PDB file of N, CA and C in Angstrom:
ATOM      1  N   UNK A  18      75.403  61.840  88.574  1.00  0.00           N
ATOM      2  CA  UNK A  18      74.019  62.242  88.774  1.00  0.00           C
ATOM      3  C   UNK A  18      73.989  63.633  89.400  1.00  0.00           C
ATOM      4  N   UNK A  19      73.164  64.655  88.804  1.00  0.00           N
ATOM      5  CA  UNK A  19      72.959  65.644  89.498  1.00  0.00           C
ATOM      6  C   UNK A  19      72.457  66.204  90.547  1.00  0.00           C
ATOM      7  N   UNK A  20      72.328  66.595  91.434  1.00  0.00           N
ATOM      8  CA  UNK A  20      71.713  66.596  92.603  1.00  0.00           C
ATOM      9  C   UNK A  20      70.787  68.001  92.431  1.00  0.00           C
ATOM     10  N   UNK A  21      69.467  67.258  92.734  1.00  0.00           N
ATOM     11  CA  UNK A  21      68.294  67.855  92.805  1.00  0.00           C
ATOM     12  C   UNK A  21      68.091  69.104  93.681  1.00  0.00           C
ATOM     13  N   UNK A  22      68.898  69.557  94.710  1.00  0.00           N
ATOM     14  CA  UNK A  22      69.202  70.680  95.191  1.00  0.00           C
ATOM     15  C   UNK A  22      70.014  71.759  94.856  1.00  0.00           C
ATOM     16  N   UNK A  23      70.837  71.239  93.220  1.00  0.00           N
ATOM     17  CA  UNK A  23      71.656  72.326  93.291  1.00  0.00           C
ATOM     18  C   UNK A  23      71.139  73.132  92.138  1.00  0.00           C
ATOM     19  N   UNK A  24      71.584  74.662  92.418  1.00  0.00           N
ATOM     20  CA  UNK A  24      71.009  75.364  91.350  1.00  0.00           C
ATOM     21  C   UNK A  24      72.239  76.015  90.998  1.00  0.00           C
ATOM     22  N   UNK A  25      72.267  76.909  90.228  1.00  0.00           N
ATOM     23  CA  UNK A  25      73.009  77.662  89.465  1.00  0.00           C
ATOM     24  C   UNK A  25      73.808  78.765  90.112  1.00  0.00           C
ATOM     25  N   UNK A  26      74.929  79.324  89.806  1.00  0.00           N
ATOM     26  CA  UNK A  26      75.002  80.598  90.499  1.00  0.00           C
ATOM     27  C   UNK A  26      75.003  81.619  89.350  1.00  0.00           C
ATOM     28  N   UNK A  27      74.479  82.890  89.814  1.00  0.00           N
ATOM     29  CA  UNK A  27      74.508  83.720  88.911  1.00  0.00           C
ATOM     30  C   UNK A  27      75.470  84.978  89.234  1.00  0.00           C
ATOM     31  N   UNK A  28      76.500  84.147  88.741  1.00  0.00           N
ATOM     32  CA  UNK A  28      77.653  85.374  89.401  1.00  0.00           C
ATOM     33  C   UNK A  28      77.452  86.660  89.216  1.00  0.00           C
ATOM     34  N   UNK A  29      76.409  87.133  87.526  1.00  0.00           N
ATOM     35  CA  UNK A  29      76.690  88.543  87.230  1.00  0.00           C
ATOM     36  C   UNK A  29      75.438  89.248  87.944  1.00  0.00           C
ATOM     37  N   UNK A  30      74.635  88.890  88.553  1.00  0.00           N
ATOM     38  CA  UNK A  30      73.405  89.020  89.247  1.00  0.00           C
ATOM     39  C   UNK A  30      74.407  89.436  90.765  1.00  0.00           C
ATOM     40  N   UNK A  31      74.950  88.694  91.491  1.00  0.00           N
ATOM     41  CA  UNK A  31      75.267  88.618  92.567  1.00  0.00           C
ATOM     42  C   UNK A  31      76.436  90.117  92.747  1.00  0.00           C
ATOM     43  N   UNK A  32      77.430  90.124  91.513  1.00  0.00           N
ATOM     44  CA  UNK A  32      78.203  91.184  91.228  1.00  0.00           C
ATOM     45  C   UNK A  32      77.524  92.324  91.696  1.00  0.00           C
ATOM     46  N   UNK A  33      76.324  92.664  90.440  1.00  0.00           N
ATOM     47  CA  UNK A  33      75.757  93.679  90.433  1.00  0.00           C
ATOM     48  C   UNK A  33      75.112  94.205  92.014  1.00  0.00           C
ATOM     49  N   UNK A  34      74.485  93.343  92.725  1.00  0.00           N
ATOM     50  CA  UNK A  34      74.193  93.675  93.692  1.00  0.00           C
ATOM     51  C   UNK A  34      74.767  93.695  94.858  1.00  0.00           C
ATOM     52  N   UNK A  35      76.324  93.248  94.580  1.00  0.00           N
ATOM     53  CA  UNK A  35      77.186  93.420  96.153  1.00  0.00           C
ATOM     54  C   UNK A  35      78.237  95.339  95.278  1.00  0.00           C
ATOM     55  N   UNK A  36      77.810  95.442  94.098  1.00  0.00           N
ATOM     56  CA  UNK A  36      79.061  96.466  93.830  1.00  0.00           C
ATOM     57  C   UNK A  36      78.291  97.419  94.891  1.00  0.00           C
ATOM     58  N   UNK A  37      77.206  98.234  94.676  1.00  0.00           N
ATOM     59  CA  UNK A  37      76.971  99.164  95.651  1.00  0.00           C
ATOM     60  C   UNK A  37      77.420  98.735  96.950  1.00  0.00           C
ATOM     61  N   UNK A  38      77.488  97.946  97.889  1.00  0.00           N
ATOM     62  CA  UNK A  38      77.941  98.145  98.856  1.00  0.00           C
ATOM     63  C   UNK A  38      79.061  97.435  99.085  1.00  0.00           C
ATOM     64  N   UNK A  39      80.034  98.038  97.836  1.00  0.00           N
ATOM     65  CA  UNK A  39      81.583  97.324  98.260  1.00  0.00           C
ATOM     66  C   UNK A  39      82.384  98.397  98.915  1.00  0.00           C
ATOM     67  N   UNK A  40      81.806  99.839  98.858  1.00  0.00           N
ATOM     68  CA  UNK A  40      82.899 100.628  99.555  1.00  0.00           C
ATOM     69  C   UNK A  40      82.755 100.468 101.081  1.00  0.00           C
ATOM     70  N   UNK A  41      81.581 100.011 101.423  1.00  0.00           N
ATOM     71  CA  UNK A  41      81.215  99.545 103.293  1.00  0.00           C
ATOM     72  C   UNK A  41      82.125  98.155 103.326  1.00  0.00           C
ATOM     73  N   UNK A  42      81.604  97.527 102.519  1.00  0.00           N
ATOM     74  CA  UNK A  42      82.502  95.927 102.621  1.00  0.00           C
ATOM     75  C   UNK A  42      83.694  96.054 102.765  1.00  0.00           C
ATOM     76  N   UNK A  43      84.505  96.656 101.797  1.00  0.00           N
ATOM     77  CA  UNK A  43      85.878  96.855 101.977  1.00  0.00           C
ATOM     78  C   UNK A  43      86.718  96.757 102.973  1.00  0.00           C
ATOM     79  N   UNK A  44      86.401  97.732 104.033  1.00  0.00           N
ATOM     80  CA  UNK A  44      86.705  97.645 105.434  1.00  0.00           C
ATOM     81  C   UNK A  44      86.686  96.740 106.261  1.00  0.00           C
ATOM     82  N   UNK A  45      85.250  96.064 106.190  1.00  0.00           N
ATOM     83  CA  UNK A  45      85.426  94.695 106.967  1.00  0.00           C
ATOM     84  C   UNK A  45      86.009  93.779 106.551  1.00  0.00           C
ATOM     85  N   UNK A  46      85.869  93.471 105.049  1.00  0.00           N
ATOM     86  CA  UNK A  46      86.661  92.455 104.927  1.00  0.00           C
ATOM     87  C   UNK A  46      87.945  92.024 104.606  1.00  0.00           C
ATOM     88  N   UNK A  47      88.613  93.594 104.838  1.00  0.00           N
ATOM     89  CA  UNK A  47      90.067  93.795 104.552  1.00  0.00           C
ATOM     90  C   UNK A  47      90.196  94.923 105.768  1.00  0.00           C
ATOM     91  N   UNK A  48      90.108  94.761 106.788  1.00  0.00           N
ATOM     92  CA  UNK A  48      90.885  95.820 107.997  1.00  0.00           C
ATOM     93  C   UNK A  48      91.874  96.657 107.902  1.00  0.00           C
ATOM     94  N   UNK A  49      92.120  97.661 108.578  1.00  0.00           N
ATOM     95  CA  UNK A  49      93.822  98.278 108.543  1.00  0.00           C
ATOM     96  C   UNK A  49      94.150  98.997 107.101  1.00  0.00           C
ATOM     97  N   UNK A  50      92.740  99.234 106.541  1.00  0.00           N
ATOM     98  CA  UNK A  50      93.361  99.677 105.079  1.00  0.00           C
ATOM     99  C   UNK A  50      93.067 101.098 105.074  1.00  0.00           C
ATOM    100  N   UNK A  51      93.071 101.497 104.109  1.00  0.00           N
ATOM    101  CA  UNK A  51      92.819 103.121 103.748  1.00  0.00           C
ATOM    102  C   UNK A  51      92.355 103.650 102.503  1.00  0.00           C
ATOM    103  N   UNK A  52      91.388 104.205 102.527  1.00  0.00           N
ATOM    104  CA  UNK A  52      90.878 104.743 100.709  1.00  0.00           C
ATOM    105  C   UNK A  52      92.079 106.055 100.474  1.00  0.00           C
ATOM    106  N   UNK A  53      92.253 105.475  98.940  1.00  0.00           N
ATOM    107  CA  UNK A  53      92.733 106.230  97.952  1.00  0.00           C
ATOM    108  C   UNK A  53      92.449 106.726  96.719  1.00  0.00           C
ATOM    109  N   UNK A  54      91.639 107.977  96.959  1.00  0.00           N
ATOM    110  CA  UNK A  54      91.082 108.037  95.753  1.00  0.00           C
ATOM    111  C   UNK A  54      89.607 107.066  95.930  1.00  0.00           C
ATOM    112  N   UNK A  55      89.366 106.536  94.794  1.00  0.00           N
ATOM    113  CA  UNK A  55      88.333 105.090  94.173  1.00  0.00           C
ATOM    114  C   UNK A  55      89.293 104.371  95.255  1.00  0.00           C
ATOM    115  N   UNK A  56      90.553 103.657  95.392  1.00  0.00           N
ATOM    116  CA  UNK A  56      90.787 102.614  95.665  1.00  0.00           C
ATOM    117  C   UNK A  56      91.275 102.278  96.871  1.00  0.00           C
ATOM    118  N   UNK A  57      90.709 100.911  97.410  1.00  0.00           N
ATOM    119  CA  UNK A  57      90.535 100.918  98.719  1.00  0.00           C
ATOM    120  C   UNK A  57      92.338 100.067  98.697  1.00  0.00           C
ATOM    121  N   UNK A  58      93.104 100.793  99.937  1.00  0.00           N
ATOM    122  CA  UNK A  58      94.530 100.091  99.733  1.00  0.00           C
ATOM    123  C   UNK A  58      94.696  99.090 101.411  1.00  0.00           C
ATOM    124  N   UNK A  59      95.218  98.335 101.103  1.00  0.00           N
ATOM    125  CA  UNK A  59      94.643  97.437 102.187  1.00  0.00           C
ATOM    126  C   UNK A  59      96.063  96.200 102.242  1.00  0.00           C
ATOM    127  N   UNK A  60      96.415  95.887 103.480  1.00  0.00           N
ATOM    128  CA  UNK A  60      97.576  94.538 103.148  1.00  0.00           C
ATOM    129  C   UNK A  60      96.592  92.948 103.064  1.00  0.00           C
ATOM    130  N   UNK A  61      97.485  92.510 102.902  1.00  0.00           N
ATOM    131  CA  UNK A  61      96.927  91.573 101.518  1.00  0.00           C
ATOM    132  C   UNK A  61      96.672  90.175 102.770  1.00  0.00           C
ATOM    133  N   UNK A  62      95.701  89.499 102.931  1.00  0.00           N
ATOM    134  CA  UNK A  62      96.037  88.709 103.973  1.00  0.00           C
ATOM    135  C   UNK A  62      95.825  87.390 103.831  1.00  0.00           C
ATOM    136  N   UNK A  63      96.483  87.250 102.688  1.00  0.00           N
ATOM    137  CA  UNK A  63      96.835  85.681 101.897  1.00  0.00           C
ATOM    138  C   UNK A  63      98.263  85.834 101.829  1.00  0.00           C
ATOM    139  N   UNK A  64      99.489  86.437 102.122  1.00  0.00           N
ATOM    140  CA  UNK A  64     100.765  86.662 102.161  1.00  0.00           C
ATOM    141  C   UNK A  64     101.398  87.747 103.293  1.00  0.00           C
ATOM    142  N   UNK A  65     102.360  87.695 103.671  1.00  0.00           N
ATOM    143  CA  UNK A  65     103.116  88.348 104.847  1.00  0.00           C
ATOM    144  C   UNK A  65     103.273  89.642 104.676  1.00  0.00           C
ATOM    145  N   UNK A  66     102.168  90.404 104.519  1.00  0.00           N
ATOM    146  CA  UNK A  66     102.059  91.630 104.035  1.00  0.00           C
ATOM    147  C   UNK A  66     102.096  92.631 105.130  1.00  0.00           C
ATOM    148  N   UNK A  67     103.281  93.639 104.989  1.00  0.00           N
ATOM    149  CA  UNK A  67     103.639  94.226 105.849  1.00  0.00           C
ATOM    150  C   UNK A  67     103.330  95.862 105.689  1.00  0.00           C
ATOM    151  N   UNK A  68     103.639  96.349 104.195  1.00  0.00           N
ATOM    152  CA  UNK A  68     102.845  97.838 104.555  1.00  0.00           C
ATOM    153  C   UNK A  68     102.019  98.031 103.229  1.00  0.00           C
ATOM    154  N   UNK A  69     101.081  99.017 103.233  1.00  0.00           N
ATOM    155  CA  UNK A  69     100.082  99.382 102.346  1.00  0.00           C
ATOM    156  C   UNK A  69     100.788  99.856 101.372  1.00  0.00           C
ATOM    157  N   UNK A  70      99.961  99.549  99.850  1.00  0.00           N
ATOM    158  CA  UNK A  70     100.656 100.101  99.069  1.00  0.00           C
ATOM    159  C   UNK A  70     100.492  99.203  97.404  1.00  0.00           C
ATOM    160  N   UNK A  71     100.675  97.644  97.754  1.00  0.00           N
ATOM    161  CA  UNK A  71     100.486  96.602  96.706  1.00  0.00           C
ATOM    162  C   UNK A  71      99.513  96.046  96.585  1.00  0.00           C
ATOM    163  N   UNK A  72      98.490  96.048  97.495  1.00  0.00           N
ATOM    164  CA  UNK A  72      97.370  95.671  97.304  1.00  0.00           C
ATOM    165  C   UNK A  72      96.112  96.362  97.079  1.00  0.00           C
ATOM    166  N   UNK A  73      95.429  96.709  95.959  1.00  0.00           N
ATOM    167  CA  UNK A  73      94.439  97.924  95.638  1.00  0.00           C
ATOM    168  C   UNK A  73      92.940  96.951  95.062  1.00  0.00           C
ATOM    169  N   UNK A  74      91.938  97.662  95.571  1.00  0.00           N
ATOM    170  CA  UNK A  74      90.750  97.475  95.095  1.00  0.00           C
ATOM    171  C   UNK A  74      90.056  98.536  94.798  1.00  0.00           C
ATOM    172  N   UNK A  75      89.252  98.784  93.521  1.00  0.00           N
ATOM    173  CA  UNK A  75      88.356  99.788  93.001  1.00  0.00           C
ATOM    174  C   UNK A  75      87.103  99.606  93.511  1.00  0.00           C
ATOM    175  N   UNK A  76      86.876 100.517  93.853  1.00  0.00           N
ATOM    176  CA  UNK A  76      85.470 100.327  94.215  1.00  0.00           C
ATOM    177  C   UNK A  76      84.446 100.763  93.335  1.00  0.00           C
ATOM    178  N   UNK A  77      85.128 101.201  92.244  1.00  0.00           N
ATOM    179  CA  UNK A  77      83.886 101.663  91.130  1.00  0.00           C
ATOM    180  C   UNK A  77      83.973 100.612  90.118  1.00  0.00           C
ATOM    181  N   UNK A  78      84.838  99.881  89.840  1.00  0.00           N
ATOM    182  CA  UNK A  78      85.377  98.745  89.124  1.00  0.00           C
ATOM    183  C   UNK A  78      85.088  97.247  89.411  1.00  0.00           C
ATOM    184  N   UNK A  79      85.769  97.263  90.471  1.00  0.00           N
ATOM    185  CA  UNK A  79      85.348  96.018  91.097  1.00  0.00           C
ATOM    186  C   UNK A  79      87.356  95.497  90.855  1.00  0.00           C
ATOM    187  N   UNK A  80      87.700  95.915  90.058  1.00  0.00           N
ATOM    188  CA  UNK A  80      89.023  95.585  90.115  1.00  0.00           C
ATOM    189  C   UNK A  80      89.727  95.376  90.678  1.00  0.00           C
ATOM    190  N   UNK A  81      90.396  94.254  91.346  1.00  0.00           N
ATOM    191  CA  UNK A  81      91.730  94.233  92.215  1.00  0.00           C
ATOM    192  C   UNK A  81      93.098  93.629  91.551  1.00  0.00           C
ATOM    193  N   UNK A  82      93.644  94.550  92.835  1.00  0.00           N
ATOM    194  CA  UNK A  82      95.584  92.962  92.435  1.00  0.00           C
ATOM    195  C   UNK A  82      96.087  93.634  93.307  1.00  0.00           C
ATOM    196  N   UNK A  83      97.166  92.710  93.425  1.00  0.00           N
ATOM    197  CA  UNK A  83      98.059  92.585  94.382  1.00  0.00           C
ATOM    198  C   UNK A  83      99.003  92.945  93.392  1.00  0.00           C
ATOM    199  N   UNK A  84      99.928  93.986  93.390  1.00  0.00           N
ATOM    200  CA  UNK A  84     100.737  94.079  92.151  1.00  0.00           C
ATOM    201  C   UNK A  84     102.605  93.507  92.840  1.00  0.00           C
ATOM    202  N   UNK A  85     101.990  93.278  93.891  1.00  0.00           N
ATOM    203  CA  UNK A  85     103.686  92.173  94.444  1.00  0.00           C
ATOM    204  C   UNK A  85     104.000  91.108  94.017  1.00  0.00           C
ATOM    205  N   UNK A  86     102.464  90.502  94.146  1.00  0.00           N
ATOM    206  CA  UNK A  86     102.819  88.840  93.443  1.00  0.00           C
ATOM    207  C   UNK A  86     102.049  89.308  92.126  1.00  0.00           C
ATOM    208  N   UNK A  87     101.310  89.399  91.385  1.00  0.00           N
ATOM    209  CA  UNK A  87     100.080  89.567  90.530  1.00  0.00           C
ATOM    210  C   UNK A  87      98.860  89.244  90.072  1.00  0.00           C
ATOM    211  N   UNK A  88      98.611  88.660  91.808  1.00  0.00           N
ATOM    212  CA  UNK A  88      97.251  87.685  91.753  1.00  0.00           C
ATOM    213  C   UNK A  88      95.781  89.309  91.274  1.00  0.00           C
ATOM    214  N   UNK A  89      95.301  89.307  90.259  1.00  0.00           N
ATOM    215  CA  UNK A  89      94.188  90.080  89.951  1.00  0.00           C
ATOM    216  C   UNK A  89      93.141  89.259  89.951  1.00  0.00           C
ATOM    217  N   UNK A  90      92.163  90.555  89.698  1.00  0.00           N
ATOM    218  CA  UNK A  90      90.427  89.964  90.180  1.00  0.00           C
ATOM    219  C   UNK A  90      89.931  90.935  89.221  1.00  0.00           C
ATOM    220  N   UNK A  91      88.651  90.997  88.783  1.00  0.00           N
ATOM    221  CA  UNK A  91      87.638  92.102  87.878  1.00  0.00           C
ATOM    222  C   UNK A  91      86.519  92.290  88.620  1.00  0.00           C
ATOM    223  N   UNK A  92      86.011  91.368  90.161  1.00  0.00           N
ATOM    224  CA  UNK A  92      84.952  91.233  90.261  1.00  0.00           C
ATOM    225  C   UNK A  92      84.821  91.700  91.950  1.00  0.00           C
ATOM    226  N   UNK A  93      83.573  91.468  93.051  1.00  0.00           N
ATOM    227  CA  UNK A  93      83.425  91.319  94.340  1.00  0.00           C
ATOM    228  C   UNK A  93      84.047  89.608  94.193  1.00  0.00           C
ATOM    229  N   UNK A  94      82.566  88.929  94.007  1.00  0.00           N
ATOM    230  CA  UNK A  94      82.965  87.581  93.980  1.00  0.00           C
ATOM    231  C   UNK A  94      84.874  86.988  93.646  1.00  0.00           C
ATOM    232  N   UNK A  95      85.301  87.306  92.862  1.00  0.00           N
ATOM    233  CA  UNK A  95      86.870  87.025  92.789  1.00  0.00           C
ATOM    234  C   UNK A  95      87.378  87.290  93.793  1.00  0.00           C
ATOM    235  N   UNK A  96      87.184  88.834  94.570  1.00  0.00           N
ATOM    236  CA  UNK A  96      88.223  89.047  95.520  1.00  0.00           C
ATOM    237  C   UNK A  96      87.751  88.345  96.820  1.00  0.00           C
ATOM    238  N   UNK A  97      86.407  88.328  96.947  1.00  0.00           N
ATOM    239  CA  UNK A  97      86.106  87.382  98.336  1.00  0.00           C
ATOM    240  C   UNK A  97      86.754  85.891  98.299  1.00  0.00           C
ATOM    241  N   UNK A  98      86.439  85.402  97.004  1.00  0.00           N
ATOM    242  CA  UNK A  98      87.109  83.962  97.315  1.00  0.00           C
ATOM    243  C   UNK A  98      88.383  84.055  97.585  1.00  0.00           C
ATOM    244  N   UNK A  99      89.367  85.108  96.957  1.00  0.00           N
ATOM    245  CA  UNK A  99      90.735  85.422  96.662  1.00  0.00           C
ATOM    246  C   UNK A  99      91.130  85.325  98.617  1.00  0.00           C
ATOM    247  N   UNK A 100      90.529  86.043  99.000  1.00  0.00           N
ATOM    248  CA  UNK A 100      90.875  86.441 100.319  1.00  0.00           C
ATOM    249  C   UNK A 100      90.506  85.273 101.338  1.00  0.00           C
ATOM    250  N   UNK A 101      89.576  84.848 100.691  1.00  0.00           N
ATOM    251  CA  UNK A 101      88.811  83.789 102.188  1.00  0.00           C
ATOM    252  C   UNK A 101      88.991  82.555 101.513  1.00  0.00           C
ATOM    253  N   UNK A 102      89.981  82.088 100.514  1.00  0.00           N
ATOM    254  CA  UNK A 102      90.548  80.842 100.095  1.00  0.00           C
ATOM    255  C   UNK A 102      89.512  79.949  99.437  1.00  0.00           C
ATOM    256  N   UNK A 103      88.848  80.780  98.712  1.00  0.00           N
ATOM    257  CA  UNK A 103      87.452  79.726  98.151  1.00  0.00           C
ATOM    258  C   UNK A 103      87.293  79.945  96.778  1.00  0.00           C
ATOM    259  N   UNK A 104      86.587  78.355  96.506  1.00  0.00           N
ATOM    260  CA  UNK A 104      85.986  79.015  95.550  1.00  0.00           C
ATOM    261  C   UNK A 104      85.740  79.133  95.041  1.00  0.00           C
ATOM    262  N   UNK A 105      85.256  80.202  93.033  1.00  0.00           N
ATOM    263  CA  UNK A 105      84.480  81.206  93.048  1.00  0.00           C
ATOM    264  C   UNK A 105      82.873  80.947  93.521  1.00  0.00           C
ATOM    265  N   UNK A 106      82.441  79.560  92.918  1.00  0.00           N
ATOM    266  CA  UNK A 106      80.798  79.335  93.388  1.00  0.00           C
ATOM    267  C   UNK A 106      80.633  79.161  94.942  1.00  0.00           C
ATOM    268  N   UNK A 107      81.676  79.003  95.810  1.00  0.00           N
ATOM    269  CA  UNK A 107      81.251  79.034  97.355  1.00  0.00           C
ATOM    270  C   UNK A 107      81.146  80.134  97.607  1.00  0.00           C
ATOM    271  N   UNK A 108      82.246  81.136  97.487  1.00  0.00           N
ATOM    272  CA  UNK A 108      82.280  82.572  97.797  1.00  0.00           C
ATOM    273  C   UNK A 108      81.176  83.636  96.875  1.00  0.00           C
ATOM    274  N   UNK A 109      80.700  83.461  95.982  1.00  0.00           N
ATOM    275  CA  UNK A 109      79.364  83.572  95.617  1.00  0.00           C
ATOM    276  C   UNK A 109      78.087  83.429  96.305  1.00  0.00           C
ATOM    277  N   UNK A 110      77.974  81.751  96.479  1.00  0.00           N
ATOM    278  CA  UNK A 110      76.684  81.401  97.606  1.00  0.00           C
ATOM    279  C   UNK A 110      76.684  82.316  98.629  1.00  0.00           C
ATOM    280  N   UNK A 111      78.034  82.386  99.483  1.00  0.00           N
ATOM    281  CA  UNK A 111      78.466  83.470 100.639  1.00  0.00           C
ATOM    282  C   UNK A 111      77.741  84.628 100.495  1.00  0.00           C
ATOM    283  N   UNK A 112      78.062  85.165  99.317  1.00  0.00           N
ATOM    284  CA  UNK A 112      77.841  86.623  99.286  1.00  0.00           C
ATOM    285  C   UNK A 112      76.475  86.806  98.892  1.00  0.00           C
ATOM    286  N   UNK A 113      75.643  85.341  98.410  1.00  0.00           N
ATOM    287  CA  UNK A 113      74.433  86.039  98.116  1.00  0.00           C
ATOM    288  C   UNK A 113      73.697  85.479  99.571  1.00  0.00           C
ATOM    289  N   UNK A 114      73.781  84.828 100.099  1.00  0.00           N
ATOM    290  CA  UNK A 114      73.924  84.782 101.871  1.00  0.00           C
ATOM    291  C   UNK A 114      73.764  86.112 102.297  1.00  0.00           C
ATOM    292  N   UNK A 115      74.500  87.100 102.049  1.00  0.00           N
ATOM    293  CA  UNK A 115      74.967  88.044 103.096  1.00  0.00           C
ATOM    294  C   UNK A 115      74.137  88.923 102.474  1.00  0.00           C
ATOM    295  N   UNK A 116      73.915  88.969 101.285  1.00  0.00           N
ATOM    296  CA  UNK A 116      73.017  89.966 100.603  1.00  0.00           C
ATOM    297  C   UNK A 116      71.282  89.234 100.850  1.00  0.00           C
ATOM    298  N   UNK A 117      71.305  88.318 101.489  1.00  0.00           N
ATOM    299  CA  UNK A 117      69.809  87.986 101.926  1.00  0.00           C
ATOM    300  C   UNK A 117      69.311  87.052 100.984  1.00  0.00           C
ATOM    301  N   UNK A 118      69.906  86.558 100.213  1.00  0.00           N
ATOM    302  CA  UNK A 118      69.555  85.247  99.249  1.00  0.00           C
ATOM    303  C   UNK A 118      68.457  86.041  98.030  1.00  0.00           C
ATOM    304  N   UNK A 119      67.878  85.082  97.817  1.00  0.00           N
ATOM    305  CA  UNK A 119      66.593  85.095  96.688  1.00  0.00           C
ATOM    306  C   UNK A 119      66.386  84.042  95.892  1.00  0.00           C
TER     307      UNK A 119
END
């Protein structure tokens, strides 16, 4: 049975409106990193990541990976769950949370 509270997520809705402010996000939600170029380089903090360098996110893209192990992403939503162990429709809800719902 479906439950009468749940609705849909609209991941490409939610995308669109966290990409503008992924180059502010970046920082918080990956510390200790550094822009390069477009890409924000950052250690990876799902593995024992010790110096910058393998882990890259675009900020015009939305693109990530880890090119140590080869966990990739295309999206915001991918890399938030990627990072905060969720996921994709929780780390979605999250982010449209943080973006003020609707």
């Amino acid at each position: 049975m479906l439950d009468e509270n749940w609705t849909p997520v609209n991941f490409a809705a939610i995308n669109c409106r966290i990409m503008p402010r992924l180059p502010s996000l970046l920082p918080q939600w990956l510390p200790n990193g550094e822009w390069r170029g477009n890409e924000w380089c950052a250690l990876n903090p799902t593995r024992d990541d010790r110096r910058l360098g393998s882990f890259l996110i675009n900020r015009v893209t939305g693109f990530w990976g880890d090119f140590a192990t080869g966990d990739t992403g295309g999206d915001p939503i991918s890399l938030y769950a990627y990072i905060r162990g969720l996921k994709q429709p929780e780390a979605a809800r999250d982010l449209q949370c943080m973006l003020g719902g609707w």
